[in-house]
mmCIF file of C-alpha atoms in Angstrom:
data_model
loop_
_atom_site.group_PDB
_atom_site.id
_atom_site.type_symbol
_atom_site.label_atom_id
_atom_site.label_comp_id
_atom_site.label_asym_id
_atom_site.label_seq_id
_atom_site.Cartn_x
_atom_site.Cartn_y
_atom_site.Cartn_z
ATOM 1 C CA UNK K 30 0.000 0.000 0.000
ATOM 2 C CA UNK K 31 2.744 2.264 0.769
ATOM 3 C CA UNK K 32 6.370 2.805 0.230
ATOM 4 C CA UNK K 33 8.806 1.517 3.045
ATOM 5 C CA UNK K 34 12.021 1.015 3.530
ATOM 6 C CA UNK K 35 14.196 -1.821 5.442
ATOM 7 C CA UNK K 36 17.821 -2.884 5.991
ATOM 8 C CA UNK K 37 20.145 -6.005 6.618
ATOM 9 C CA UNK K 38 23.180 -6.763 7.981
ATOM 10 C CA UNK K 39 24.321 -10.446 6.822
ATOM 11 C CA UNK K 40 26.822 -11.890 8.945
ATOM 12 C CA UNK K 41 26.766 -8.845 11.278
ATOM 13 C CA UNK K 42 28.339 -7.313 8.148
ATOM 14 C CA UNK K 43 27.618 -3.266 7.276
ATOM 15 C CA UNK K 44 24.424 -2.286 6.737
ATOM 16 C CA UNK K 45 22.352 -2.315 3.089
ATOM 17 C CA UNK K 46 19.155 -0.532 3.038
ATOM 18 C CA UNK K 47 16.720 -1.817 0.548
ATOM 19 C CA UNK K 48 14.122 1.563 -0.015
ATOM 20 C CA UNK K 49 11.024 2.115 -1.724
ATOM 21 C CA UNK K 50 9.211 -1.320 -1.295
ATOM 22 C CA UNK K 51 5.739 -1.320 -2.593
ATOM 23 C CA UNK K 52 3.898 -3.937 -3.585
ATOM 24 C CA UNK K 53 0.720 -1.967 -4.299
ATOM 25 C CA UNK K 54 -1.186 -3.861 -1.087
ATOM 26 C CA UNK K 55 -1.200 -4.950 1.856
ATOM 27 C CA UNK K 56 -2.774 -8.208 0.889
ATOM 28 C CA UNK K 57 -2.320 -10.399 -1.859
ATOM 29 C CA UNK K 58 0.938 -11.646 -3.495
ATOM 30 C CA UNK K 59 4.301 -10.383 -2.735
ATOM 31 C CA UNK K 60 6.889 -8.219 -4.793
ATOM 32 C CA UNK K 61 10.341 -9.433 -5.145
ATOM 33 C CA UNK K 62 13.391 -7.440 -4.633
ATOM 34 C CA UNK K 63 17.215 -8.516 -5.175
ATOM 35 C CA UNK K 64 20.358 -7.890 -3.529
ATOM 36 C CA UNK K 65 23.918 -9.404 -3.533
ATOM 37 C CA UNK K 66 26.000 -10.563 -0.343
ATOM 38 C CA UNK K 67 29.253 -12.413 0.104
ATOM 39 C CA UNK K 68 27.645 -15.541 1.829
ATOM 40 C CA UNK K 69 30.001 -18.121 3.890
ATOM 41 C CA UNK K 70 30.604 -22.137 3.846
ATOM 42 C CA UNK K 71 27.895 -23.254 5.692
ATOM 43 C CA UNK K 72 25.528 -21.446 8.162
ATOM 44 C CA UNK K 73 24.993 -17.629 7.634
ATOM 45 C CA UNK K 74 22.670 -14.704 9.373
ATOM 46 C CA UNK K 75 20.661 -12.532 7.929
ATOM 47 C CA UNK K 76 19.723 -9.863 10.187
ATOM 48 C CA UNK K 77 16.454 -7.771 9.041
ATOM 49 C CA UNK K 78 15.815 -4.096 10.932
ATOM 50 C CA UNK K 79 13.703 -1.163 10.298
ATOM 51 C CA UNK K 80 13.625 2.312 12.334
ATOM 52 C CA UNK K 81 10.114 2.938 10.998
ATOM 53 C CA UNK K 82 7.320 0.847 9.698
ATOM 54 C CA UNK K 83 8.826 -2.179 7.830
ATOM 55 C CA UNK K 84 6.971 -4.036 4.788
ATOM 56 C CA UNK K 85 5.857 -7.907 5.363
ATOM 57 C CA UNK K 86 8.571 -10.033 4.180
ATOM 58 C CA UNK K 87 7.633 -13.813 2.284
ATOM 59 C CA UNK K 88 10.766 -15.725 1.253
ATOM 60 C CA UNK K 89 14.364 -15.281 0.740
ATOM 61 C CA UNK K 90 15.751 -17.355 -1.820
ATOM 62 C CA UNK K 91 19.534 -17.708 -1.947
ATOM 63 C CA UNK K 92 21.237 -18.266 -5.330
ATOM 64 C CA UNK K 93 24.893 -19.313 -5.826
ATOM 65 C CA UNK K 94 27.138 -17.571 -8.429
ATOM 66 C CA UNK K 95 28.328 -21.138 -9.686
ATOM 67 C CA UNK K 96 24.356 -22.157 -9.930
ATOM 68 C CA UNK K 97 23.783 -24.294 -12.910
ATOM 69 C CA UNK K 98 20.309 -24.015 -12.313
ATOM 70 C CA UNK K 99 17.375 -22.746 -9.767
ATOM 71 C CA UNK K 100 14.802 -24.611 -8.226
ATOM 72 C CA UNK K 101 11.191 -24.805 -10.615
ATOM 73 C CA UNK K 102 9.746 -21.196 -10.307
ATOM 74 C CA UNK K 103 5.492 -21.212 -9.297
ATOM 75 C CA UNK K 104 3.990 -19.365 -12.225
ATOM 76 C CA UNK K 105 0.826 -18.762 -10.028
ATOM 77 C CA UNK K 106 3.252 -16.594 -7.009
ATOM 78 C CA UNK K 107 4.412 -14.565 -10.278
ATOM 79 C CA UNK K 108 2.115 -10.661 -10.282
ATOM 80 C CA UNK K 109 -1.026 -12.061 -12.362
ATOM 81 C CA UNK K 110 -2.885 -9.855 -14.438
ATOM 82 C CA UNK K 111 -6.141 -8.911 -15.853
ATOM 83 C CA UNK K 112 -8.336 -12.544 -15.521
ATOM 84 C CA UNK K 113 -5.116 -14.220 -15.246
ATOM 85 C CA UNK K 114 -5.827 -16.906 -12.149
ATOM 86 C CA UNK K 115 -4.113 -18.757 -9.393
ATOM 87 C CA UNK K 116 -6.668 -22.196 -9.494
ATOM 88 C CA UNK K 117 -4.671 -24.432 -6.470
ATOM 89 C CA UNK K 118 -1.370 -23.632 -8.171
ATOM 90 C CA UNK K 119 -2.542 -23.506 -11.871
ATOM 91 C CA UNK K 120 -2.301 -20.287 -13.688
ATOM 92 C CA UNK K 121 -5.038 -20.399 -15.748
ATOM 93 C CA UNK K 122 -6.967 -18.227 -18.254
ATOM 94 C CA UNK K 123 -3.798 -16.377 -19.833
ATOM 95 C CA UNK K 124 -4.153 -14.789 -23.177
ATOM 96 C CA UNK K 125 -7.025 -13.708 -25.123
ATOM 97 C CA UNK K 126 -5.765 -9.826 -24.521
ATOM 98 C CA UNK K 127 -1.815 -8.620 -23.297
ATOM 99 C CA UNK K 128 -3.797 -7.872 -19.874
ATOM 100 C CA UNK K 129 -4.334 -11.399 -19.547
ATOM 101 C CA UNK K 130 -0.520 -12.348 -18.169
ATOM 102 C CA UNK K 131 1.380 -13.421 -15.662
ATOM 103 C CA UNK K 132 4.478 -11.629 -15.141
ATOM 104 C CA UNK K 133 7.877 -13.222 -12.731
ATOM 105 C CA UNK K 134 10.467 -10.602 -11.740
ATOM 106 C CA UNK K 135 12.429 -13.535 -10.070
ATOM 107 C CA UNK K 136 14.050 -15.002 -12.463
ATOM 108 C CA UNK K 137 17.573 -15.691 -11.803
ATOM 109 C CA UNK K 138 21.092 -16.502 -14.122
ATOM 110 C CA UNK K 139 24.378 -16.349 -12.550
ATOM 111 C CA UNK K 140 25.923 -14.632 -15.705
ATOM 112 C CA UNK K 141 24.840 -12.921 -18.827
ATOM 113 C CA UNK K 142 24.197 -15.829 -21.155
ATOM 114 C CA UNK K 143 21.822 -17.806 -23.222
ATOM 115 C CA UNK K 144 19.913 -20.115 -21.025
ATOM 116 C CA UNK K 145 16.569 -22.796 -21.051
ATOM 117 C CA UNK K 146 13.567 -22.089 -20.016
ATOM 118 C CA UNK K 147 11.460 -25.204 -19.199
ATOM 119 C CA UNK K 148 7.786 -23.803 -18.775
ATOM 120 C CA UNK K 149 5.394 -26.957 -17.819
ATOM 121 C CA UNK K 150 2.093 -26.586 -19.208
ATOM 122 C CA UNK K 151 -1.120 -28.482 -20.543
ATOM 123 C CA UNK K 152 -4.080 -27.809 -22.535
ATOM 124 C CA UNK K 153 -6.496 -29.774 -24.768
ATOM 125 C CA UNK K 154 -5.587 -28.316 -27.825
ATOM 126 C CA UNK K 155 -3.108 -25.921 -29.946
ATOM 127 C CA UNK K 156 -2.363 -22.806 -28.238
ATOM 128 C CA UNK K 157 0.594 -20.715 -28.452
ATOM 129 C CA UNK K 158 2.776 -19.183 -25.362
ATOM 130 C CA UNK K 159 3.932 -15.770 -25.755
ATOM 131 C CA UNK K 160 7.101 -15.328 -23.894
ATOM 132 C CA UNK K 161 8.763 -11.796 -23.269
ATOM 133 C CA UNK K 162 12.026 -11.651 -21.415
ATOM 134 C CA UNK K 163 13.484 -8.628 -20.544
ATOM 135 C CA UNK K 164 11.406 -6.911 -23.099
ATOM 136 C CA UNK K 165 12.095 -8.925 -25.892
ATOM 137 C CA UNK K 166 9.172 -11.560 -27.694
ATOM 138 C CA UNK K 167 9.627 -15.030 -28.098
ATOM 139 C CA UNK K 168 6.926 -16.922 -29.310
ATOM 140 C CA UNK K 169 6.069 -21.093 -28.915
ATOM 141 C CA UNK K 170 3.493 -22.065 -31.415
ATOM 142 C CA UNK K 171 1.186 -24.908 -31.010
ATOM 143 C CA UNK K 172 1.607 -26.120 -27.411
ATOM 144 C CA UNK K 173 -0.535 -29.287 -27.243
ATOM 145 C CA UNK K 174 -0.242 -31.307 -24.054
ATOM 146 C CA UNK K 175 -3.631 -33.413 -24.932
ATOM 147 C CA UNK K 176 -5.487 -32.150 -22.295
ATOM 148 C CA UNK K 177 -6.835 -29.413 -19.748
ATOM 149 C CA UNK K 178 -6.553 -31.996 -16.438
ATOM 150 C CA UNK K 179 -4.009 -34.471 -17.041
ATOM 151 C CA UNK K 180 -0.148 -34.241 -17.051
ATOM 152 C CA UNK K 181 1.837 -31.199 -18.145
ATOM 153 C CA UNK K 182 4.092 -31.492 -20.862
ATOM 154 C CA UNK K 183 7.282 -29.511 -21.029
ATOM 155 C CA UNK K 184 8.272 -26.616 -23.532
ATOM 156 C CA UNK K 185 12.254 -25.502 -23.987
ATOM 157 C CA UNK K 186 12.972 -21.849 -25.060
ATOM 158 C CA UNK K 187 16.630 -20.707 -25.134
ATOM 159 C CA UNK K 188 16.836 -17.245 -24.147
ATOM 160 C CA UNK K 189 19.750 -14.258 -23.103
ATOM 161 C CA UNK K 190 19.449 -14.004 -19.929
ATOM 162 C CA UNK K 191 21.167 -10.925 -17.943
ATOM 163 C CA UNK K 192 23.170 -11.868 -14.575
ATOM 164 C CA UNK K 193 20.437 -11.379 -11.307
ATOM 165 C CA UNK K 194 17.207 -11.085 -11.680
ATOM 166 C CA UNK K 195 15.017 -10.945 -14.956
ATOM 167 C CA UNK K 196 11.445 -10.406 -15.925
ATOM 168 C CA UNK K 197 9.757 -12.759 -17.401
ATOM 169 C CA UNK K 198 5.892 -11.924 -19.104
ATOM 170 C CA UNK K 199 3.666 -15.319 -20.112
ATOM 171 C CA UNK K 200 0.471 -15.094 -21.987
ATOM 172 C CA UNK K 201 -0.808 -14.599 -25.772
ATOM 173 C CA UNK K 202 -2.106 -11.171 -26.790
ATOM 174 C CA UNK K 203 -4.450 -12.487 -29.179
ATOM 175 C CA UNK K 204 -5.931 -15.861 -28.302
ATOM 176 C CA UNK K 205 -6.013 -18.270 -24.958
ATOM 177 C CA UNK K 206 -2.973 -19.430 -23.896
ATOM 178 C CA UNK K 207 -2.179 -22.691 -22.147
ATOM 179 C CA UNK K 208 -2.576 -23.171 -18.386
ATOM 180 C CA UNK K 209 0.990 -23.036 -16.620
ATOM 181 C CA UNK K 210 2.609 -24.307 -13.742
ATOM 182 C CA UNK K 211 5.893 -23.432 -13.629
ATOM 183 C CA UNK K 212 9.144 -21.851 -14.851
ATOM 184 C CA UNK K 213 12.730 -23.309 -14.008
ATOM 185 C CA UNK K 214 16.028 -22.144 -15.730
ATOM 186 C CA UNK K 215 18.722 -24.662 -16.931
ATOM 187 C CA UNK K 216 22.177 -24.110 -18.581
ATOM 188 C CA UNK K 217 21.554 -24.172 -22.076
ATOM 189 C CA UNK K 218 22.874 -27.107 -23.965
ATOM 190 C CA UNK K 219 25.252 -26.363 -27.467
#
């Protein structure tokens, strides 16, 4: 609802104020927010502090610099927009406008790069993903997992990735899109 500011100290190290948090409410899903710390072997503290109101914290993921890979990304915990839905972990009813989309700010590469996207999905019938990173299109035509309630099948898309965070924006301007469930990133193959 309101801007707010907080700091950490990891490993009782010097202080690093993260400012402006927002994430537009005080209820629904969180925002995401990076920031880079030397990290020991083994057990490490992370020390959270605030001399005025601080914002609710969820998670803190820790990524390595050496990290092949992260763990699978929920599409559903990603900002979803216009009908966009969260249905017990299933993003459903994407597409059909560029409002309709679900959009992950968390998405992590330890080095500018190309990398894989594996993006599991189903539907009953051919529908095409629309997949902006950082800004830029990619498109994967005719995703057909056989049906709306049974497994999901997996779709690759190499992609440049930036080192930290990236945003990544899932859904078809123009016509339904399939329902989602997650988003990991892999080294790309040659």
């Amino acid at each position: 609802g309101e801007e707010r500011d907080i700091s950490l100290s990891v490993n009782g190290g010097a202080p690093l104020t993260l400012r402006h948090l927002n994430s537009g409410s005080f209820r629904g899903s969180f925002k995401e927010t990076g920031f880079s710390a030397p990290l020991r072997q083994g057990w490490n503290t992370v020390r959270f502090f605030s001399e005025g109101l601080a914002p609710d914290l969820g998670l803190l993921h820790v990524y390595g610099e050496e990290q092949a890979s992260q763990a699978p990304i929920s599409i559903a915990s990603g900002t979803l927009e216009g009908s966009a839905t969260n249905d017990r972990g299933i993003t459903r009813w994407l597409g059909g406008s560029p409002r309709n989309s679900a959009i992950l700010s968390n998405v992590w590469a330890p080095h500018d790069g190309v990398y894989t996207l594996e993006i599991l999905y189903r539907c009953g019938e051919n529908r095409s993903l629309s997949v902006e990173v950082n800004g830029t299109s990619h498109v994967l035509p005719s995703l057909n997992s056989g049906s709306f309630s049974g497994a999901f099948a997996t779709a690759h898309l190499r992609v440049p990735l930036s080192a930290g965070m990236n945003t990544v924006r899932l859904g078809n301007p123009s016509a339904p899109a399939p329902d989602l469930l997650t988003l990991q990133v892999s080294a790309a193959s040659e």
